[in-house]
XYZ file of C-alpha atoms in Angstrom:
716
model
C -6.829 19.895 22.865
C -6.609 19.774 19.018
C -8.134 22.662 17.111
C -11.341 21.202 15.830
C -12.631 24.492 14.186
C -12.073 25.349 10.603
C -13.615 23.918 7.148
C -13.923 20.247 8.414
C -15.977 21.059 11.499
C -18.500 22.870 9.473
C -18.990 20.081 7.030
C -16.780 21.575 4.263
C -13.926 19.947 2.720
C -10.590 21.256 4.642
C -8.648 23.750 2.302
C -5.213 25.574 2.166
C -3.941 28.299 0.609
C -0.138 27.650 0.512
C 1.889 24.670 0.694
C 3.192 25.148 4.239
C -0.232 24.574 5.501
C -0.531 21.185 3.970
C 0.657 17.696 5.572
C 0.264 14.463 3.697
C 0.365 11.574 6.277
C 0.225 7.856 5.019
C -0.687 5.300 7.905
C 0.917 1.958 7.359
C 1.386 -1.299 9.327
C 0.413 -4.918 9.455
C -3.030 -5.857 8.887
C -5.302 -5.776 12.004
C -2.908 -3.125 13.730
C -5.557 -0.947 13.907
C -5.075 1.662 11.374
C -8.576 2.062 9.990
C -10.182 2.333 13.771
C -7.041 4.964 14.295
C -8.220 7.080 11.342
C -11.989 6.923 12.419
C -10.795 8.341 15.840
C -8.582 11.135 14.334
C -11.439 12.330 11.966
C -13.841 12.375 15.007
C -11.696 14.186 17.120
C -11.024 16.743 14.831
C -14.616 17.484 13.712
C -14.513 16.014 10.459
C -17.488 13.265 11.094
C -19.978 13.544 13.393
C -19.743 10.026 14.983
C -17.081 7.332 14.871
C -17.853 4.238 12.755
C -16.894 0.794 13.562
C -14.865 -1.646 11.137
C -17.383 -4.446 12.822
C -20.485 -2.269 11.804
C -18.988 -1.554 8.220
C -19.575 2.172 8.941
C -15.988 3.482 8.831
C -14.770 6.274 6.310
C -11.919 4.074 5.228
C -13.453 0.882 4.631
C -16.145 1.633 2.612
C -15.674 -0.955 -0.296
C -18.474 -4.028 -0.271
C -15.363 -6.189 -0.183
C -14.116 -4.367 2.691
C -17.156 -4.330 4.344
C -17.641 -8.203 4.293
C -13.962 -9.008 4.962
C -13.537 -6.546 7.511
C -10.145 -5.516 6.379
C -8.694 -2.668 4.273
C -8.197 -3.675 0.326
C -7.942 0.031 -1.185
C -6.381 3.154 -0.413
C -8.663 5.759 1.535
C -8.028 9.490 1.770
C -9.612 11.633 4.410
C -8.560 15.215 5.198
C -8.884 17.051 8.293
C -7.764 20.679 9.902
C -6.083 20.643 12.845
C -3.505 23.008 14.311
C -3.860 25.375 11.601
C -2.859 22.837 8.760
C -4.856 20.704 6.558
C -3.763 16.956 7.140
C -4.495 14.340 4.342
C -4.587 11.237 6.187
C -3.985 8.260 3.915
C -4.875 4.758 4.975
C -2.895 2.170 3.243
C -3.922 -1.463 3.260
C -1.792 -3.699 5.533
C -2.086 -7.144 3.927
C 0.656 -8.032 1.689
C -1.544 -8.781 -1.197
C -2.484 -5.042 -1.519
C 0.986 -3.760 -1.670
C -0.159 -1.526 -5.047
C -2.106 0.815 -2.974
C 0.341 0.800 -0.190
C 2.888 2.158 -2.813
C 0.633 4.476 -4.017
C -0.047 5.845 -0.519
C 3.784 6.269 0.025
C 4.194 8.171 -3.376
C 1.414 10.804 -2.384
C 2.665 11.217 1.313
C 5.337 13.271 2.710
C 5.556 11.209 5.958
C 4.459 7.881 7.395
C 2.794 6.926 10.538
C 3.877 3.184 11.412
C 0.912 1.815 13.175
C 2.064 -1.165 15.389
C -0.730 -3.011 17.810
C 0.619 -3.512 21.581
C -0.974 -7.224 21.101
C 0.768 -8.210 18.027
C 4.212 -5.855 17.871
C 6.177 -5.714 14.693
C 5.817 -8.123 11.972
C 8.626 -8.781 9.254
C 7.009 -7.137 6.549
C 6.822 -3.779 8.687
C 10.225 -4.111 9.245
C 11.175 -4.386 5.393
C 8.733 -1.163 4.886
C 10.644 0.931 7.564
C 13.867 0.051 5.791
C 12.377 1.227 2.457
C 10.957 4.570 4.024
C 14.661 5.188 5.545
C 16.060 4.548 2.355
C 14.256 7.525 0.997
C 14.415 9.676 3.779
C 10.914 9.860 4.538
C 9.932 11.114 8.091
C 8.544 8.320 10.449
C 6.816 7.850 13.734
C 5.129 5.163 15.532
C 1.684 4.887 17.154
C 1.170 1.880 19.632
C -2.379 1.247 19.315
C -4.527 -1.157 21.549
C -2.914 0.185 24.685
C -6.327 -0.648 26.638
C -6.282 -4.094 26.040
C -5.939 -6.281 28.917
C -2.632 -8.086 27.168
C -1.177 -5.007 26.128
C 2.586 -4.423 26.646
C 3.596 -0.828 25.825
C 6.946 -1.220 27.232
C 7.477 -4.634 25.484
C 6.247 -3.155 22.236
C 8.625 0.035 22.405
C 11.435 -2.545 22.998
C 10.362 -4.547 20.070
C 10.029 -1.303 17.955
C 13.669 -0.347 18.682
C 14.984 -3.686 18.041
C 13.066 -3.669 14.743
C 13.728 -0.140 13.935
C 16.626 1.369 15.487
C 17.620 3.548 18.346
C 16.144 6.499 17.161
C 12.825 5.197 17.910
C 11.955 6.500 21.371
C 8.267 7.043 23.385
C 7.357 10.534 23.678
C 4.527 9.809 25.741
C 3.884 6.894 28.429
C 0.383 5.142 29.066
C -0.452 5.487 32.895
C -2.674 1.984 33.304
C -4.239 0.595 36.275
C -6.031 -2.817 37.024
C -5.745 -6.161 35.406
C -7.801 -8.314 33.175
C -11.373 -6.937 32.741
C -10.451 -3.888 34.942
C -7.517 -2.898 32.973
C -7.931 0.867 32.356
C -5.789 3.371 30.714
C -5.974 6.348 32.855
C -3.848 9.113 31.287
C -0.472 9.935 29.183
C 2.331 11.300 30.652
C 4.656 13.533 28.330
C 8.344 12.741 28.643
C 9.436 15.955 27.553
C 6.433 18.585 28.872
C 6.177 16.414 32.231
C 2.527 16.924 31.762
C 0.041 14.548 32.738
C -3.008 14.094 30.519
C -5.826 12.633 32.876
C -8.281 10.583 30.625
C -10.425 9.390 33.658
C -13.444 11.455 32.767
C -12.855 10.367 28.928
C -11.876 13.664 27.978
C -8.049 14.765 28.315
C -7.644 16.939 31.172
C -4.433 18.494 32.159
C -3.631 17.336 35.964
C -1.020 16.823 38.549
C 0.865 13.579 37.552
C 0.103 10.383 39.944
C 2.789 10.380 42.874
C 6.021 8.833 41.726
C 5.324 8.622 38.262
C 8.011 11.428 37.127
C 10.841 9.442 39.326
C 9.874 6.299 37.595
C 10.026 7.340 34.288
C 12.965 9.433 34.692
C 15.655 7.004 32.746
C 13.227 7.229 29.513
C 13.072 11.241 29.760
C 16.792 11.497 30.016
C 17.296 8.750 27.023
C 14.529 11.138 25.138
C 16.195 14.199 25.928
C 19.714 13.053 25.100
C 18.541 11.526 21.862
C 16.521 14.982 20.911
C 19.929 17.033 21.830
C 22.072 14.970 19.440
C 19.429 15.663 16.610
C 19.508 19.244 17.664
C 20.766 22.028 15.328
C 21.392 24.021 18.447
C 24.915 23.132 19.114
C 25.066 24.695 22.500
C 22.068 22.523 24.081
C 24.472 19.487 24.859
C 26.835 21.904 26.585
C 24.020 23.251 28.563
C 22.797 19.907 29.202
C 26.017 18.710 30.407
C 26.619 21.343 32.659
C 23.014 20.396 34.441
C 21.263 23.473 33.242
C 17.444 23.169 33.274
C 16.436 23.085 29.818
C 13.330 24.748 28.277
C 10.916 21.935 27.746
C 9.325 24.124 24.767
C 12.406 24.262 23.502
C 13.122 20.769 23.554
C 9.576 20.053 21.956
C 10.524 22.246 19.210
C 13.569 20.572 18.373
C 12.112 17.195 18.674
C 9.240 18.061 16.180
C 12.127 19.644 13.898
C 14.277 16.569 14.035
C 11.120 14.199 13.129
C 10.312 16.207 10.319
C 13.958 15.879 9.143
C 13.681 11.832 9.331
C 16.556 11.892 12.003
C 14.050 10.947 15.162
C 11.218 8.940 15.493
C 8.885 9.328 18.394
C 6.331 6.511 19.552
C 2.870 7.803 20.865
C 0.469 5.391 22.893
C -2.915 5.425 21.456
C -6.214 3.981 22.591
C -8.198 4.600 19.169
C -11.265 2.819 20.632
C -11.385 4.800 23.862
C -9.691 8.034 23.277
C -6.249 8.338 25.251
C -3.663 9.465 22.765
C -5.825 10.368 20.161
C -5.607 14.249 20.974
C -2.039 14.108 21.698
C -1.678 12.565 18.110
C -3.910 14.780 16.625
C -2.037 17.881 17.884
C 1.553 16.315 16.711
C 0.698 15.590 13.263
C 0.893 19.072 11.775
C 3.905 20.028 14.123
C 6.049 17.176 13.888
C 5.424 16.241 10.124
C 6.931 18.090 7.258
C 5.048 20.306 4.531
C 5.539 19.367 0.781
C 7.902 22.121 0.395
C 10.392 20.317 2.788
C 10.454 17.379 0.808
C 12.532 17.052 -2.344
C 10.605 16.791 -5.647
C 11.176 13.204 -7.441
C 13.645 13.106 -10.260
C 11.577 14.953 -13.275
C 12.781 15.081 -16.962
C 11.214 16.015 -20.031
C 9.224 13.664 -22.332
C 12.548 12.882 -24.509
C 14.515 12.230 -21.268
C 16.322 15.415 -20.263
C 16.443 16.200 -16.772
C 14.873 19.102 -15.743
C 16.031 21.007 -12.637
C 14.598 24.093 -10.775
C 11.185 22.830 -9.743
C 9.885 23.472 -6.577
C 6.535 23.008 -4.255
C 5.422 26.338 -5.906
C 1.547 27.069 -6.620
C 2.662 29.440 -9.287
C 5.362 26.816 -10.897
C 4.873 24.616 -13.723
C 2.305 21.867 -13.333
C 3.731 18.844 -12.114
C 1.233 16.332 -10.819
C 1.049 12.505 -10.999
C -1.634 9.884 -10.885
C -1.441 7.686 -8.062
C -4.318 5.669 -8.133
C -7.193 5.085 -10.712
C -10.466 3.437 -9.819
C -13.930 3.281 -11.792
C -16.636 4.412 -9.782
C -20.366 2.579 -10.820
C -21.735 6.055 -10.406
C -19.284 8.638 -11.376
C -17.239 6.605 -14.006
C -13.366 6.834 -13.981
C -11.776 8.668 -11.068
C -7.867 9.523 -10.527
C -6.469 10.194 -7.405
C -3.544 12.737 -8.156
C -0.721 14.148 -6.168
C 0.053 17.766 -7.034
C 3.895 18.392 -6.660
C 4.308 21.933 -8.608
C 1.686 24.600 -10.194
C -1.877 24.386 -9.692
C -4.570 21.933 -11.081
C -7.636 23.405 -12.241
C -10.866 21.949 -13.870
C -11.472 22.263 -17.428
C -7.894 22.877 -18.528
C -6.055 20.679 -21.025
C -3.049 18.794 -19.551
C -0.262 16.680 -21.068
C -0.321 13.144 -20.081
C 3.079 11.093 -19.837
C 2.322 7.571 -19.865
C 5.605 6.109 -19.058
C 4.210 4.219 -15.981
C 4.666 0.774 -14.586
C 5.662 -2.274 -16.638
C 2.760 -3.650 -18.685
C 1.082 0.196 -19.373
C 1.317 1.556 -22.808
C 3.810 4.155 -23.258
C 1.729 7.422 -24.425
C 1.903 11.007 -24.627
C -1.329 12.626 -25.109
C -3.393 15.718 -24.209
C -6.724 15.440 -22.159
C -9.003 18.041 -20.406
C -9.390 17.707 -16.964
C -12.712 16.725 -15.509
C -14.295 18.226 -11.887
C -11.858 18.090 -8.982
C -13.072 16.898 -5.747
C -11.547 15.939 -2.210
C -12.038 12.742 -1.247
C -13.158 11.847 2.105
C -13.393 8.256 1.719
C -15.976 7.055 -0.876
C -17.756 10.765 -0.689
C -16.519 13.713 -2.475
C -16.551 17.385 -2.212
C -15.961 19.723 -5.209
C -12.908 21.709 -5.277
C -12.008 24.876 -7.438
C -8.431 23.890 -7.615
C -5.567 21.835 -6.104
C -2.204 23.365 -5.302
C 1.198 22.155 -5.093
C 1.368 19.793 -2.188
C -2.361 18.728 -2.352
C -4.002 15.329 -3.021
C -7.171 15.233 -4.973
C -9.338 13.270 -6.927
C -10.319 14.232 -10.872
C -12.732 12.943 -12.958
C -12.856 11.467 -16.278
C -9.233 11.355 -16.911
C -9.728 8.636 -19.612
C -6.399 8.083 -20.953
C -3.999 8.799 -17.881
C -3.331 5.346 -15.751
C -1.512 4.945 -12.403
C 1.992 6.085 -12.710
C 1.406 9.117 -15.379
C 2.720 12.556 -15.086
C 0.327 15.340 -15.585
C 1.653 18.551 -17.004
C 1.309 21.882 -18.836
C 0.527 21.176 -22.481
C 2.882 23.704 -23.421
C 5.696 22.234 -21.304
C 5.398 18.320 -21.312
C 7.396 16.480 -18.316
C 7.393 13.347 -16.943
C 8.613 11.630 -13.663
C 9.668 8.102 -13.250
C 7.433 5.691 -12.101
C 7.824 4.170 -8.520
C 8.473 0.511 -8.281
C 6.046 -2.242 -7.904
C 6.697 -6.002 -7.063
C 5.646 -8.139 -9.912
C 2.567 -10.075 -9.754
C 3.387 -14.111 -9.558
C 0.298 -15.786 -8.700
C -1.427 -16.909 -11.966
C -4.765 -18.326 -12.499
C -6.707 -18.899 -15.449
C -10.127 -17.319 -15.849
C -12.833 -18.644 -18.166
C -16.173 -17.170 -18.602
C -19.086 -18.951 -16.795
C -21.314 -18.637 -19.932
C -21.362 -17.594 -23.518
C -22.986 -14.354 -22.909
C -20.039 -13.440 -20.273
C -17.481 -14.310 -23.129
C -17.262 -10.835 -24.845
C -17.409 -8.971 -21.684
C -14.628 -10.864 -20.047
C -11.714 -9.738 -21.833
C -12.646 -5.919 -21.613
C -13.481 -6.289 -17.857
C -10.121 -7.854 -16.784
C -8.204 -5.284 -19.133
C -10.281 -2.400 -17.270
C -9.140 -3.989 -13.854
C -5.495 -4.336 -14.778
C -5.461 -0.884 -15.766
C -6.693 0.530 -12.399
C -4.376 -1.925 -10.550
C -0.774 -2.042 -11.519
C -0.031 -5.160 -9.435
C -2.409 -6.925 -11.911
C -1.331 -8.440 -14.978
C -3.240 -9.844 -17.929
C -2.012 -12.303 -20.712
C -3.223 -14.682 -23.161
C -0.905 -17.553 -23.173
C -0.262 -18.457 -26.791
C 0.154 -22.100 -26.564
C -2.142 -22.960 -24.132
C -4.647 -20.374 -25.126
C -5.736 -19.650 -21.534
C -6.746 -15.883 -20.243
C -4.509 -15.622 -17.321
C -4.594 -13.092 -14.683
C -1.453 -12.647 -12.403
C -2.116 -11.598 -8.971
C -0.293 -10.644 -5.856
C -1.759 -13.576 -3.731
C -4.952 -15.448 -3.060
C -6.651 -12.384 -1.206
C -5.767 -10.183 -4.254
C -7.387 -12.844 -6.834
C -10.647 -13.102 -4.458
C -11.148 -9.131 -4.721
C -10.508 -8.908 -8.613
C -13.090 -11.928 -8.850
C -15.569 -9.905 -6.732
C -15.030 -7.095 -8.774
C -15.487 -8.507 -11.918
C -18.636 -10.136 -10.766
C -20.125 -7.132 -8.846
C -18.917 -4.162 -11.052
C -18.858 -5.291 -14.063
C -21.629 -7.936 -14.095
C -19.118 -10.704 -15.712
C -19.457 -14.146 -13.872
C -16.121 -16.260 -14.316
C -14.765 -19.739 -13.089
C -10.949 -20.355 -12.361
C -9.177 -23.056 -13.763
C -5.596 -24.295 -13.023
C -2.791 -22.642 -15.245
C -1.472 -25.295 -17.591
C 2.450 -24.883 -18.301
C 3.516 -24.714 -21.828
C 5.015 -28.076 -22.058
C 6.873 -28.892 -25.305
C 8.626 -32.024 -27.008
C 11.490 -32.640 -29.409
C 13.189 -35.697 -30.875
C 15.631 -37.540 -28.450
C 17.393 -39.184 -31.044
C 18.006 -39.044 -35.087
C 14.971 -40.343 -36.958
C 13.686 -40.692 -40.767
C 10.112 -40.341 -41.913
C 8.233 -40.173 -45.321
C 4.988 -38.114 -46.134
C 2.924 -39.486 -49.064
C -0.141 -37.416 -50.146
C -1.284 -38.974 -53.333
C -5.077 -38.619 -53.663
C -6.743 -39.140 -57.260
C -10.339 -39.113 -57.399
C -11.296 -38.464 -60.933
C -10.427 -34.729 -61.456
C -7.327 -32.791 -60.334
C -5.587 -34.514 -57.581
C -3.033 -34.116 -54.831
C 0.410 -35.425 -55.409
C 3.368 -35.027 -52.887
C 5.711 -37.054 -51.550
C 8.909 -36.208 -49.534
C 11.541 -38.066 -47.379
C 13.280 -36.394 -44.318
C 15.490 -36.909 -41.721
C 15.406 -35.360 -38.098
C 18.082 -34.270 -35.584
C 17.515 -32.822 -32.487
C 19.205 -29.231 -31.788
C 20.151 -27.707 -28.241
C 17.158 -25.779 -26.192
C 16.279 -22.661 -28.136
C 17.299 -23.766 -31.230
C 13.996 -23.643 -33.149
C 13.868 -25.368 -36.362
C 16.638 -25.406 -38.778
C 15.337 -26.865 -42.092
C 17.960 -27.936 -44.696
C 17.257 -28.597 -48.492
C 19.275 -31.497 -49.584
C 17.409 -32.295 -53.000
C 19.214 -33.469 -55.923
C 18.040 -33.624 -59.641
C 14.859 -31.817 -59.218
C 12.845 -34.597 -57.587
C 11.161 -32.293 -55.855
C 10.683 -28.973 -57.763
C 12.166 -25.962 -56.150
C 8.972 -23.912 -56.134
C 7.603 -26.799 -53.703
C 10.530 -26.929 -51.648
C 9.146 -23.987 -49.242
C 5.756 -25.803 -48.908
C 7.415 -28.743 -47.401
C 9.043 -26.375 -44.829
C 5.770 -24.729 -44.490
C 3.697 -28.138 -43.719
C 6.645 -29.067 -41.046
C 6.407 -25.972 -39.126
C 2.667 -26.303 -39.025
C 3.063 -29.523 -37.777
C 5.393 -28.636 -35.190
C 3.040 -25.812 -33.710
C 0.375 -28.247 -33.352
C 2.508 -30.953 -32.184
C 2.871 -34.889 -32.700
C 1.782 -37.905 -30.635
C 0.857 -35.919 -27.227
C -0.260 -32.508 -28.871
C 2.487 -30.305 -27.411
C 4.331 -27.997 -29.874
C 7.785 -29.549 -31.122
C 10.829 -27.555 -31.063
C 14.429 -27.583 -31.660
C 14.851 -29.792 -34.381
C 16.873 -30.032 -37.893
C 14.676 -31.357 -40.739
C 16.684 -32.242 -43.889
C 14.628 -32.746 -46.979
C 16.684 -35.331 -49.077
C 14.190 -36.870 -51.363
C 10.524 -37.055 -52.740
C 8.334 -37.238 -55.919
C 6.097 -35.041 -57.802
C 3.595 -35.000 -60.511
C 3.490 -32.795 -63.559
C -0.212 -31.989 -62.886
C -1.297 -32.820 -59.478
C 1.542 -31.680 -57.306
C 0.935 -28.147 -55.664
C 1.933 -26.060 -52.634
C -0.956 -27.424 -50.851
C 0.108 -31.109 -51.850
C 3.621 -30.892 -50.326
C 2.545 -28.733 -47.134
C 0.353 -32.032 -46.477
C 3.447 -34.224 -47.127
C 5.778 -32.344 -45.002
C 3.074 -32.654 -42.098
C 3.020 -36.406 -42.695
C 6.454 -36.925 -43.055
C 7.035 -35.291 -39.413
C 4.387 -37.399 -38.036
C 6.057 -40.769 -39.495
C 9.458 -39.427 -38.068
C 7.783 -39.039 -34.623
C 5.910 -42.616 -34.601
C 9.327 -44.229 -35.761
C 11.665 -42.102 -33.552
C 11.864 -41.395 -29.542
C 10.580 -38.314 -28.491
C 11.242 -36.285 -25.226
C 8.896 -34.150 -23.416
C 10.113 -30.846 -22.433
C 9.245 -28.393 -19.324
C 10.200 -24.731 -18.999
C 12.395 -23.811 -16.286
C 12.678 -20.542 -14.653
C 15.793 -18.424 -13.116
C 14.401 -17.769 -9.593
C 15.954 -15.199 -7.385
C 14.671 -15.558 -3.716
C 15.539 -12.668 -1.321
C 14.935 -13.809 2.384
C 15.896 -13.106 6.149
C 19.317 -15.091 6.928
C 17.246 -17.203 9.474
C 15.121 -18.540 6.655
C 17.472 -19.155 4.347
C 17.757 -23.130 5.129
C 14.254 -23.592 4.805
C 13.939 -21.887 1.729
C 16.613 -23.503 0.109
C 15.249 -26.967 1.421
C 11.851 -26.079 -0.126
C 13.406 -25.469 -3.568
C 15.348 -28.584 -3.519
C 12.134 -30.411 -2.966
C 10.443 -28.507 -6.031
C 13.464 -30.005 -8.255
C 15.167 -26.903 -7.901
C 18.788 -26.444 -8.402
C 20.690 -23.849 -6.015
C 23.157 -22.002 -8.017
C 24.331 -19.771 -5.121
C 23.806 -17.447 -2.466
C 25.004 -14.198 -1.643
C 24.387 -11.528 1.302
C 22.168 -8.473 0.648
C 21.721 -5.560 3.274
C 19.466 -5.806 6.390
C 20.405 -9.120 7.355
C 18.910 -10.769 4.245
C 20.368 -13.266 1.605
C 19.726 -13.633 -2.358
C 19.215 -17.382 -3.313
C 19.438 -18.113 -6.884
C 18.162 -21.218 -8.416
C 16.735 -22.801 -11.442
C 12.950 -24.466 -10.721
C 10.725 -26.001 -13.103
C 7.484 -23.984 -13.884
C 5.462 -26.766 -12.905
C 6.565 -26.581 -9.335
C 6.202 -22.697 -8.592
C 2.768 -21.975 -10.014
C 1.694 -21.231 -6.463
C 5.257 -20.135 -5.148
C 3.917 -16.659 -4.322
C 1.639 -18.035 -1.489
C 3.857 -20.985 -0.286
C 6.829 -18.580 -0.100
C 4.873 -16.673 2.595
C 4.466 -19.506 4.796
C 8.056 -20.741 4.303
C 9.643 -17.301 4.956
C 6.839 -15.779 7.544
C 5.806 -13.405 5.166
C 9.289 -11.538 4.453
C 10.348 -13.467 1.299
C 10.150 -11.759 -2.172
C 11.236 -13.426 -5.447
C 11.236 -12.785 -9.018
C 11.317 -15.355 -11.830
C 12.143 -15.240 -15.800
C 11.850 -17.790 -18.177
C 15.363 -19.681 -18.676
C 15.011 -22.636 -21.074
C 13.243 -25.982 -21.760
C 14.614 -29.067 -20.558
C 13.486 -32.628 -20.225
C 10.833 -33.697 -18.178
C 11.549 -36.511 -15.842
C 10.055 -39.858 -17.250
C 7.334 -40.459 -14.622
C 6.139 -36.679 -14.881
C 6.639 -37.071 -19.106
C 4.231 -40.309 -18.711
C 1.491 -38.325 -16.955
C 1.726 -35.320 -19.249
C 1.786 -37.465 -22.398
C -1.154 -39.257 -21.023
C -3.260 -36.246 -20.236
C -2.391 -34.753 -23.548
C -2.051 -31.174 -24.887
C -4.556 -28.465 -23.834
C -7.186 -27.614 -26.850
């Protein structure tokens, strides 16, 4: 049985006096695998909550946001500490849906080990495989919890084999479930420990150690042999293999200690069966969490530098060392204001102290080096917070009212400013245009969206200079729904969404001449300016090249810049269709002025009229923006992705193999065709495709599309 005594059982927040007594474990896995239900079961078994909540009832500790309760799925990172086995274990429930990868990455940054939650019904999906590889690349210890083993269609053995195929041979079951009955009568009767050979009988609901069912030990001998050999290979005791080969009986307690050490080092990954709803496996998992996961002192600290970029060595997870902490998530609570979830890596964070904030975080966040006073500290338990006197190295805490600190910022001592490099986030690639639903909301919209983006680094806000739309970039449709819900519910701003307009442009397809005649005389001081220009097209990206070929002073020198200014103004407002005009050479070669009525403004208007005249006489070409796109997909999906890109008028430039059986496809694709590519790629690549895009150039739009957009006109 797990140790359920201690602060958590008495309603107080678990506390730790030293990093060796701290564990930080993030629960990751696909949406629907049962992470939140498992978290609830662990909290109840550890005595942290008096009763288990249910996702269906909206009563869980993890899913407390209104959106989560309505949608019955996690969209936020949830933190809940427990006390078990003499250690403070902070459990971090990360959302499984792809749109909420920002909170997932925050959970990985705050944790020292990952528990992959896999459903015995659905198995391993492609995104979970990629996440496993990502954790392996940074050496994060991992274990696997197979949930829903009590479901009539559950197949624990097949799920383990699928995990091994996806994650590697280091994944082996440490326990096996003993089941009876079929269909509605399917029950998990108990769990058998392959190393200890102890049977935990759950027939009465609570685990009781009993004699294993007849023939069970012999039935699982192949699994036990494979597990022991795997443990021995990872053991630091070189004599174990010799004794095993000689047939000597090995002490089960010694093997268990070696297994737990191998897990903590990241070289071995046990699989534990769990029924979070009915209990089998929960106490076993609770017992193993503090024993098989590393304390913060056993994990290397992130690279650290001074604020001017000089590397800093010698830092360790020491409560008495220099302060080094990081803001892993920022939220705005409607009742307590701005809250920052902080992981302390070194030193001790105390309330009401002044710290240095190094704001060199993810793309889109302003760089800043400021000093700020730390507000109250607390230990989060879902939406509830318990005051804390301090947070030592290794702990995760919440800090109130850090007004300047954003996600990814480093907190350090004011006398020794430090910074850590920000962790990577995927770029939000699904754009949507927002418009205030009423005039009363217009003033609040920009501020509310900016606050949302400061909390969620996977949101990006821009005002398109050409289309004048306020564009919110999201990870996907579910991410967008949550953002709109928060704008309405949290900030009281009602918005409507519009289709994002792509910034089309026009240029001259052939040379043309134009004359601008601005002659107005109405009795007083009039306007007089006449100019003649010739226009030639230039390559993409050339902009405007203005050439002065005036001879004999027919246009006085002081008015020539005014002609150019008028031409530029007309290019920005466009001709014919209203789309901006680009990439032309305008040559001013003739004109006429009046000694009294000519002025800068008169020749500016003449320049505009001349360009419009040249456009009416000439042949124009409409241009569309083209992006360079890099798509990374599984080899098996490469053909479908390349066909889809071709259907989008894309030009595939080449492919190259990358690690993990994946391929990078490079292509040039018009922006008109990839507005929703972030959503469509998930369907084509079964949720495992990723892509990057960057603007490359504008190029001519096909005639049939040019006619359509010319008829639509430019956005106002």
